[in-house]
Structure formats: C-alpha cells, structure tokens
Coordinates of C-alpha atoms in Angstrom, one line a residue:
X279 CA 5.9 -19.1 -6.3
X280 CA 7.2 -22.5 -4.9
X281 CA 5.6 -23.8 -2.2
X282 CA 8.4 -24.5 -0.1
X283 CA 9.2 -20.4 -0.3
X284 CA 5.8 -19.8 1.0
X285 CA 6.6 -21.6 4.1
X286 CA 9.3 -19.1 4.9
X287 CA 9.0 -15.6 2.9
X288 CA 7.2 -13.4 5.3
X289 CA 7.6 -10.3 4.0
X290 CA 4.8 -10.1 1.6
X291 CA 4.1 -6.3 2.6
X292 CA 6.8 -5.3 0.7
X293 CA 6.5 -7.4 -2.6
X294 CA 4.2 -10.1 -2.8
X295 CA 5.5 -13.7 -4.8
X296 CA 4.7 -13.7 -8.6
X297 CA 1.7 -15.7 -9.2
X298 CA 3.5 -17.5 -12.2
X299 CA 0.2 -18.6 -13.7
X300 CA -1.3 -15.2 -14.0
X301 CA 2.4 -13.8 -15.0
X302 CA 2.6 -16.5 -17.8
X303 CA -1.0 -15.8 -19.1
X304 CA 0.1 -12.2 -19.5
X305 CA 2.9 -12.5 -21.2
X306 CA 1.7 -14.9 -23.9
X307 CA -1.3 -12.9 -24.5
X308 CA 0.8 -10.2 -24.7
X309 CA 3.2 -11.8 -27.0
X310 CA 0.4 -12.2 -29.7
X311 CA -0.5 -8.9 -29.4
X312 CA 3.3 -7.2 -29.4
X313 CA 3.0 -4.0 -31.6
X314 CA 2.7 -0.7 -29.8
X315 CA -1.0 -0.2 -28.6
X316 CA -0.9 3.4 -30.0
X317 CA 0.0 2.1 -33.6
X318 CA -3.3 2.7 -36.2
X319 CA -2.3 -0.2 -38.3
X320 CA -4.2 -3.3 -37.6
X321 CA -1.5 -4.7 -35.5
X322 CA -1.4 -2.1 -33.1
X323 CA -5.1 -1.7 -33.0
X324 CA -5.4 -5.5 -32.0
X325 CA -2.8 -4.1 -28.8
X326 CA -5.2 -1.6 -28.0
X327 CA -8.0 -3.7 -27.7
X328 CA -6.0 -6.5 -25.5
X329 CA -5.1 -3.2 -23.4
X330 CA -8.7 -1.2 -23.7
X331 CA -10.0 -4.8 -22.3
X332 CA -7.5 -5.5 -19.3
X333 CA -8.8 -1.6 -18.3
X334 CA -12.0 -2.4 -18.3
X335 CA -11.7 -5.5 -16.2
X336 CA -10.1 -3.6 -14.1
X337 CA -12.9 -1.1 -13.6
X338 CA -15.4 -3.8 -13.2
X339 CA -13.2 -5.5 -10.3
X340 CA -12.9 -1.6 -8.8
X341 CA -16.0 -0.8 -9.5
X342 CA -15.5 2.7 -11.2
X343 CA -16.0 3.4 -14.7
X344 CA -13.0 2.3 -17.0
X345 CA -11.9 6.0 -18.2
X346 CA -11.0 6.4 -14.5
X347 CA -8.2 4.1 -14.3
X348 CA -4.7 5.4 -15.5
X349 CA -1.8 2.6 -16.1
X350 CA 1.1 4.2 -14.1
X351 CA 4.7 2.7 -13.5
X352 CA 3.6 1.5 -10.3
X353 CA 2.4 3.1 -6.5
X354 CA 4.8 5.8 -6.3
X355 CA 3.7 7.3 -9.6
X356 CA 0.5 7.1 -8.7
X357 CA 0.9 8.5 -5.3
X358 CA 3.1 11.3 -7.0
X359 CA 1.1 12.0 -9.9
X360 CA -1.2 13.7 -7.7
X361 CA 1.2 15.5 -5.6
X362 CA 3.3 16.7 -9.0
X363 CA -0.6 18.2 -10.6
X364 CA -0.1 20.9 -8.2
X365 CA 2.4 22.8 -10.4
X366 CA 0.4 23.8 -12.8
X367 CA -1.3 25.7 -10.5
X368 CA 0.1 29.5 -10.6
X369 CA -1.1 30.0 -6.7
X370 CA 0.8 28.0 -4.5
X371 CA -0.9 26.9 -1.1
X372 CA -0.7 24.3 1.3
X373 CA -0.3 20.4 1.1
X374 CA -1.5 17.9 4.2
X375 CA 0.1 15.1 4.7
X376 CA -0.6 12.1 7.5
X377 CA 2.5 11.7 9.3
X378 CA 2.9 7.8 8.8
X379 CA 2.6 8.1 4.9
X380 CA 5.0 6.2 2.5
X381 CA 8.6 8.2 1.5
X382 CA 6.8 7.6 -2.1
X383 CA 4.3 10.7 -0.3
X384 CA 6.1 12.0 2.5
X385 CA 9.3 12.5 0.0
X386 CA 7.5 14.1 -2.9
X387 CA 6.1 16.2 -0.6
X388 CA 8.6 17.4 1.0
X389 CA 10.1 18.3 -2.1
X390 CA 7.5 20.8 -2.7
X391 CA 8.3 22.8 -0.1
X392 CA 10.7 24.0 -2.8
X393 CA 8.4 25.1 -5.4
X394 CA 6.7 27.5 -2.9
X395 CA 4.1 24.8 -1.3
X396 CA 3.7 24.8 2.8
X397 CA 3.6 21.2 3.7
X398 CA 0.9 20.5 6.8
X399 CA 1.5 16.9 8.7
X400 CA -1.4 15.7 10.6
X401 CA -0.3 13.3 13.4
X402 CA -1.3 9.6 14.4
X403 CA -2.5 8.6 17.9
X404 CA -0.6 5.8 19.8
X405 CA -1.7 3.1 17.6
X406 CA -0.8 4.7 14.5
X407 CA -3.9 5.9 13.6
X408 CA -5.1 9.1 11.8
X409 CA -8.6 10.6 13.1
X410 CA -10.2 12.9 11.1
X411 CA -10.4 15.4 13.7
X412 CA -6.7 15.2 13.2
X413 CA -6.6 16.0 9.5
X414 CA -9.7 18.6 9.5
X415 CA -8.4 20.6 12.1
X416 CA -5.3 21.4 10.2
X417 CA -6.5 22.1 6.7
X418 CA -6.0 26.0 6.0
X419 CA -8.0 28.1 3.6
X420 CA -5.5 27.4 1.3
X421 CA -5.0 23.8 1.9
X422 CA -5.1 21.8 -2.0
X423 CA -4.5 18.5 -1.1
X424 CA -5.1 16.0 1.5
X425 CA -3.0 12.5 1.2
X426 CA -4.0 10.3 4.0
X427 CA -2.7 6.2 3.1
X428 CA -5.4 3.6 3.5
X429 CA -3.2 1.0 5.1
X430 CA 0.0 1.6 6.6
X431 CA 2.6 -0.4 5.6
X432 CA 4.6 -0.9 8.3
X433 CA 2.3 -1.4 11.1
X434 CA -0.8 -2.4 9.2
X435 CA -2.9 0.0 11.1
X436 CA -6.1 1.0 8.7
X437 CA -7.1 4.3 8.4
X438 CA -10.4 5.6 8.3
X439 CA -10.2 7.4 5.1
X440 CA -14.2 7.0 4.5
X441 CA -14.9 8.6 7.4
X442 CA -11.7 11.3 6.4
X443 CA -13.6 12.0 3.2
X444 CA -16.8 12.1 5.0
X445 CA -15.4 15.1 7.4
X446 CA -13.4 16.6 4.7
X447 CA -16.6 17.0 3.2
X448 CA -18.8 18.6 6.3
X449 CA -15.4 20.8 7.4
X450 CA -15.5 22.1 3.4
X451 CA -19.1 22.6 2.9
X452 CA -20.0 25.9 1.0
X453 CA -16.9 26.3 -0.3
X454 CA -14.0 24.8 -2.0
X455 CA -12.9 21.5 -0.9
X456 CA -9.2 20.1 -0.7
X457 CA -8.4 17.4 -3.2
X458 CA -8.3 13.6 -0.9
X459 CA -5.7 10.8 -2.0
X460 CA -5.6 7.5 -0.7
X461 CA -2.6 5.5 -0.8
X462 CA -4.4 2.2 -1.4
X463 CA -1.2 0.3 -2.4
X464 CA -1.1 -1.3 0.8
X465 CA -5.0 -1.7 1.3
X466 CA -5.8 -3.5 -2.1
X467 CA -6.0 -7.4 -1.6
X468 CA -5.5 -7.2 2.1
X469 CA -8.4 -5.9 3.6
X470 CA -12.3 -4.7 1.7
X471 CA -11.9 -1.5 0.3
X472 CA -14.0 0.8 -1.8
X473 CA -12.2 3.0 -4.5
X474 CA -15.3 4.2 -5.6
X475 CA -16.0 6.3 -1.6
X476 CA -17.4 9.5 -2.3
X477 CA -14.8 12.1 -1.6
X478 CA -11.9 9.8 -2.6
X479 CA -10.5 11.7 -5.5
X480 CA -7.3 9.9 -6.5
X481 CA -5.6 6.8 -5.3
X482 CA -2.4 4.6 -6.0
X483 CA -2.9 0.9 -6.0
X484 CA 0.2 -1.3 -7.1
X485 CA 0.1 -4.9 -8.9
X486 CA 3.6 -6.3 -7.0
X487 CA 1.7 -5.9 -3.9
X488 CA -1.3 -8.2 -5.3
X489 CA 0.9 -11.1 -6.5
X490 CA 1.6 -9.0 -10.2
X491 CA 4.8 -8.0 -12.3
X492 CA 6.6 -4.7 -10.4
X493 CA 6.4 -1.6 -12.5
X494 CA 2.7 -1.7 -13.1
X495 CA 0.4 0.1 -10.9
X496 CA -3.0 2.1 -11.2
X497 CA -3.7 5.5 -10.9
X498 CA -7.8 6.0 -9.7
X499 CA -8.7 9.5 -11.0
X500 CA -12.6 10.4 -10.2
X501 CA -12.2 13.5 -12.1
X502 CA -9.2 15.0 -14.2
X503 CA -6.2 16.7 -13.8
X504 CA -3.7 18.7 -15.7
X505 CA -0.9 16.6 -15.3
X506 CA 2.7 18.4 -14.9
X507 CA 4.8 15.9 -17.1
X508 CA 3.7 15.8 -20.4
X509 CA 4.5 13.3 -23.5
X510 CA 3.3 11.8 -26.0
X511 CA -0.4 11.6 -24.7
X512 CA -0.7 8.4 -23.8
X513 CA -3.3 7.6 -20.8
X514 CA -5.5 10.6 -21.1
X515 CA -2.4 12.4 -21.2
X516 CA -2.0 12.3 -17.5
X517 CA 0.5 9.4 -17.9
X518 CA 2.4 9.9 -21.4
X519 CA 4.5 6.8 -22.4
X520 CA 4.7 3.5 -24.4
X521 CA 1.6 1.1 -22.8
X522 CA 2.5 -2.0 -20.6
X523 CA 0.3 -4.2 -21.9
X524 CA 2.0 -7.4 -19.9
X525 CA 1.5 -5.5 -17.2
X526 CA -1.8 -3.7 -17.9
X527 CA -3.3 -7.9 -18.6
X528 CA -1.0 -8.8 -15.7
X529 CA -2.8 -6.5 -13.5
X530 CA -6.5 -6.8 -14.4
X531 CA -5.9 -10.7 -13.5
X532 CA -4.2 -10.0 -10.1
X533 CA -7.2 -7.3 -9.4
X534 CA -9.7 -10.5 -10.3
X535 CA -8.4 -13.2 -8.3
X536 CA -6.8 -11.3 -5.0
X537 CA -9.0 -7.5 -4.8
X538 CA -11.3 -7.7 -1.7
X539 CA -14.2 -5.2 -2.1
X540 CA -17.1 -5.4 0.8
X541 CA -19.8 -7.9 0.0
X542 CA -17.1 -9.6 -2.6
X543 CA -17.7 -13.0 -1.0
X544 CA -13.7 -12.9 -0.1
X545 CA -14.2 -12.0 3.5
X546 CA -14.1 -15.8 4.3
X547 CA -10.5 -16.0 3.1
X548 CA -9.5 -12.8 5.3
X549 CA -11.3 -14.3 8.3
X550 CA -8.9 -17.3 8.2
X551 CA -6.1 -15.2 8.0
X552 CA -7.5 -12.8 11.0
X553 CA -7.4 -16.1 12.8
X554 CA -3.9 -16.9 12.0
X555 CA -2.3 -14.0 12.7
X556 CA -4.2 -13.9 15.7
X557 CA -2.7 -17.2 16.7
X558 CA 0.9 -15.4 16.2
X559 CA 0.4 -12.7 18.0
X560 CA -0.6 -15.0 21.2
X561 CA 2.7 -16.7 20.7
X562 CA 4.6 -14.0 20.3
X563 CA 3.1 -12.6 23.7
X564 CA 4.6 -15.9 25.4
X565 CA 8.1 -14.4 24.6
X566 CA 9.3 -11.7 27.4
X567 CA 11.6 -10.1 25.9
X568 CA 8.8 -9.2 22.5
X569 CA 7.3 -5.8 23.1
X570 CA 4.4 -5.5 20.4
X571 CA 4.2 -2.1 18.3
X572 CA 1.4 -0.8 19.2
X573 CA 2.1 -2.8 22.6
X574 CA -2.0 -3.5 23.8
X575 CA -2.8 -4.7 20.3
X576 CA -5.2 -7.5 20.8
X577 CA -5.4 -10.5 18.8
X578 CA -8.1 -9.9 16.7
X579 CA -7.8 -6.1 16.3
X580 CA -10.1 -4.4 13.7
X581 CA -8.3 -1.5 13.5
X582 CA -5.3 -3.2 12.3
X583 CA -5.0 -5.1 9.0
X584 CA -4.1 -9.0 9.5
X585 CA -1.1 -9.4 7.3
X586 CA 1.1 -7.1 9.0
X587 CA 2.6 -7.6 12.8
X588 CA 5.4 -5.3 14.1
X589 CA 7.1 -6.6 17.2
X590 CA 10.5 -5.6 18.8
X591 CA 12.8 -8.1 20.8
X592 CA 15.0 -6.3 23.8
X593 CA 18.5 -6.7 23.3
X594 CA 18.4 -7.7 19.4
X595 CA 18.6 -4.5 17.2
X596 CA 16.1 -5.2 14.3
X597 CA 18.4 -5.4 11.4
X598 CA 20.2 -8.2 13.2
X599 CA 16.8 -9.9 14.1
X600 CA 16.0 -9.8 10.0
X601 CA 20.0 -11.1 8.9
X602 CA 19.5 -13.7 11.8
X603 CA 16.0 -15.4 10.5
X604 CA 17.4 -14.8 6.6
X605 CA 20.4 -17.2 8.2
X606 CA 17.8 -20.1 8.8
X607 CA 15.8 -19.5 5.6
X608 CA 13.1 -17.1 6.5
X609 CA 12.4 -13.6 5.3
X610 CA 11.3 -10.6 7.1
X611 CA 12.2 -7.0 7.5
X612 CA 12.5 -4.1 9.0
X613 CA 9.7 -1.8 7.6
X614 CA 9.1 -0.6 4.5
X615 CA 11.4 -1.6 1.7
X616 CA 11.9 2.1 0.2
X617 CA 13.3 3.2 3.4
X618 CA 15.4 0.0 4.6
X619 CA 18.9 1.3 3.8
X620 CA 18.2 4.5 5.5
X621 CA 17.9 5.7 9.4
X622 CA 14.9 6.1 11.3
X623 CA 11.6 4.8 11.6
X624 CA 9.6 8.2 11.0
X625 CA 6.5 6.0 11.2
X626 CA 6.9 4.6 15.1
X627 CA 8.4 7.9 15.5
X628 CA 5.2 9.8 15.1
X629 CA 3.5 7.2 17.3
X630 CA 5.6 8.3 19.9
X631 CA 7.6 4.8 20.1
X632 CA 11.3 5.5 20.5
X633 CA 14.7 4.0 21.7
X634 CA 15.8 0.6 22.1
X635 CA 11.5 -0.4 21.1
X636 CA 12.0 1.7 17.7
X637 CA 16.0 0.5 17.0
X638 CA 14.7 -2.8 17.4
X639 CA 11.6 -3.3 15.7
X640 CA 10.8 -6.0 12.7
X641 CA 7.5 -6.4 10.7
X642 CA 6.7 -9.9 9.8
X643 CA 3.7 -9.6 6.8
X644 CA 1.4 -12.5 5.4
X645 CA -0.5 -13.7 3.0
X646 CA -3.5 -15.9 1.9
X647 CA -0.6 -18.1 1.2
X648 CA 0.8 -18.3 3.9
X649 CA 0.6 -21.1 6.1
X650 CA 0.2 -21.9 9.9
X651 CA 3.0 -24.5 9.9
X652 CA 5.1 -21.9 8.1
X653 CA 4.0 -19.2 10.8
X654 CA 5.2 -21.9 13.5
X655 CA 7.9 -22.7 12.0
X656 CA 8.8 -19.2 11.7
X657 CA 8.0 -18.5 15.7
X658 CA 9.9 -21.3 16.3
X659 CA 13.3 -19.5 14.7
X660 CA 12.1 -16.1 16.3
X661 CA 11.8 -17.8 19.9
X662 CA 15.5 -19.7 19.8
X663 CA 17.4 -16.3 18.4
X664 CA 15.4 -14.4 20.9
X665 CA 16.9 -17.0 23.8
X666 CA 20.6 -16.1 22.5
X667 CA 20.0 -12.9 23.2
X668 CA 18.4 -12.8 27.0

C-alpha cells in the first residue's frame, strides 16, 4: 500500500490495503513449493508441509488447536458453511439469526426457508446492539443454530457474543443446545477477540479484511460437521477443493502481524486509534447538519469498535456524499460492500433509524494506518461538501 493512499482510503471495513510485504513473502514461498499440496510425490509433499505449517501458525495466533481451522474461500464461505451443514439433517427446525447480520448470513438464510427451515431474527436495540436476552428468548425447542456477528460492519457496534454463548448455555442447560456462530470477519484485527470462548462453535474470519489476498478466509470449527458439499476431501472434507497455499501462507502472516487477542500486548496500538477516532467524532459533532448513527455515541464508546463511524449529512443523500469525496481523492462508502448496489439499509433499519437519517448515511472505516492528518484532511473535504449543501 502507498503511503500517499493511506492518507485518503477510508474504507478499510470493506477491504483492507494489501500489505505488499507479507503478499510478496507468500507468493515466493509459494512459488518454491508450486505442486498441488495433496500430491504424494515429494513435490507435493514439500506443499503440504509449507501449508500444514501456515495452519498451524494460524492456530497458535488463534489460539485453538490446528485441526480446527478450515482454509475456506473467504468470510462468506465460512459464514455459509455452517448455515449449508444443516441439510444433512433429515428433521428440519428453526435457524436464528441477529437482525444486523451480513447478506453473506442473512441471505443464506433466508434461502433456507426453502428447504423447509423457519428462520427466527432476533432484533438490536437503538444502538445496534444484540442482548442476549434478545436471542434466548427466541430460540424454540427446535431452534439448530444461532448466528449472531461479532462486529458489525456497518456501524461497528460489538456484540456481546461471550456473554450470548454464556446465556445460550444457562437457557440450554439439561438439554440439547443450539449450534452458536460468530461472524468474526469484522472483529479479527480490529478489536481483542477470543475464538477459542466456550460456546463459540464455528466462526468466519477473512484475510482481505486483515491486510491479506481476497479469496482466503478461515473457517473455526470446535467440533465437526457433516458438510453438505462434498469433493474431493480436501480440508477434513468440510471444504473439498485444490489448497491455496498463497493464501493459506498469506493468511497465517496477516493473523501474526494484525490479530488482536486480549493480553496480546496489541491493545496499545488500538488505544491510539480509540483516541483518533475519537478526535473525529468531536469534529464531526461541530458540523450541524451531521446526525451521528447511533446519534448519542460518545467519543470513546466501548460498545462500539474504533475503525468504523457512520454519520449522515441533511440534505446530501449518502451515495452522493461517497461520489463527492471519491471527486477530491478520498474513499468512503455507504455500508457494506456486498450490499452497495442494492436498496436499503436493513441494518439502520432494524435499529429503528429511517428516512432522510437512513437515505443519507456514510461509514467512514480506519485503520492502524491510518493517519490523523489524513483523518483531517478528510474532515476537511466532508465539512466544505457539507457547506454546498446547507
């Protein structure tokens, strides 16, 4: 990534900037090691052991045993994989859902509802937030799967999946307890987290969002699954197909350098960038016209992750805002990048945010490399197109 992009790309939520050092140490490794990792010749066993390795490293960065990490395509396989299990199952039942989760959850399923599966959406308060009163007290007796997403990607508001697990857990005891998956795509390098929680059963973590290659992510899987697609056998046989090895070496060096996990020694490097965004928030609060989504969130929030802001400007639809700041050289966006060419914000929706707020709404996202002067810079170009408009 150049340095003079990181002064103005602030819309790292949706893909982060290559880290070209860790993308060219990948591929050359890779390079030397280029026969298929599932070959038995020695050329293919020297793969496997370059790939066998970048899984481990991954585990240790985690902290879960090795045979628990799948190589998937990236988050929405991993978020799907899960989802897509349930077909083997010859009883259908329910599936709950959070109603701020990612199209790559919400979409898939929805889809079930074909197969014979009742979908179940717990809602979000004001702020975006899912309790776990709100997810226990609509799991059924039937209920096979919980998805709840660690950090939402268009508001950054964190979820309190621990504590989730933790109810999930006291609402199930004595009998048999609903399967919990985390979407951690937006959680992992952003704020700590800990994939090994007891009662987290599956989760999706993505290496584009951690500075990586896109189409590479990791599937955590405490315990096995019978997987619906099947292949070749690769992965366990949960995830069948050729093995990215560039990616697989790609990821294990993003998870190193970027993955926060409590007591890391990282939380030095968040705190700055609490403090930063912080600052931007304060400025944006200067502006009349910016309503803040949720509007009360306070500078240094807890309950929201510090690389994501969502603001809307009166009288400057959001899509105009984004082609506006693109004009002077910066980069934001609307939401989330899956759902950018479509209409609606289901996310501020179910937060009970509507109208000309919703219509009009923008997410700026950061990063450890992202800069103050590039964050003033950016307000700067936010303030005077705000001006043209009231």
């Amino acid at each position: 990534m150049t340095s003079d992009l990181k002064e103005r790309y602030f819309d790292w939520a949706a893909t982060a900037l290559a880290d070209e050092a860790i993308l060219r140490d990948a591929l050359e490794e890779s390079l030397s090691a280029g026969a298929n990792p599932s070959s038995v010749h020695g050329e293919g066993l020297k793969a496997r052991h370059s790939f066998e390795e970048a899984r481990t490293r991954c585990a240790k960065v985690l902290g879960v045993k090795p045979d628990s990490i799948i190589f998937t395509s990236g988050g929405t396989e991993s978020d799907q994989l899960p989802i897509l299990s349930l077909l083997r199952r010859p009883q259908k039942g329910s599936i709950l859902i959070s109603a701020i989760e990612h199209p790559a959850v919400s979409a898939q399923a929805e889809l079930m509802k074909n197969c014979g599966w009742r979908l179940i959406t717990a809602p979000c308060d004001k702020y975006g937030i899912v309790t776990p009163e709100a997810v226990v007290s609509r799991i059924e007796d039937d209920t096979a799967l919980v998805c709840v997403m660690a950090v939402n990607n268009e508001t950054g508001a964190i979820q309190p999946v621990y504590r989730i697990a933790d109810a999930l857990a006291e609402h199930c005891r004595g009998k048999r307890r609903p399967k919990f998956h985390v979407d951690a795509v937006q959680a992992a390098g952003k704020i700590p987290f800990e994939l090994s929680y007891p009662g987290i059963d599956t989760a999706a973590i993505s290496a584009h969002k951690l500075c990586g290659p896109r189409g590479i992510g990791i599937l955590y899987m405490k315990d096995r699954f019978e997987p619906f697609l099947k292949g070749g056998g690769q992965e366990k046989g949960i995830r069948s197909g050729t093995e990215n090895l560039f990616g697989a070496l790609a990821m294990a060096a993003c998870l190193e350098k970027y993955y926060i996990r409590p007591g890391s020694g990282k939380e030095e490097m968040l705190a700055e960038e609490e403090k930063s965004t912080a600052a931007f928030i304060d400025k944006l609060k200067t502006l009349s016209c910016c309503t803040l989504v949720p509007e009360d969130r306070n500078l240094c929030d807890s309950r929201f992750a510090p690389g994501v802001v969502q603001a809307s400007f009166k009288n400057i639809p959001g899509e105009v805002m984004v082609r506006a700041l693109s004009e002077k050289g910066f980069f934001i966006s609307t939401g989330s990048a899956c759902s950018s060419r479509k209409n609606g914000r289901p996310v501020l929706a179910a937060m009970g945010i509507k109208g000309e707020v919703a219509a009009n709404a923008v997410r700026f996202s950061f990063s450890c490399h992202s800069t103050d002067e590039g964050r003033d810079r950016l307000f700067a170009a936010v303030r005077e197109i705000s001006s043209l408009f009231n």
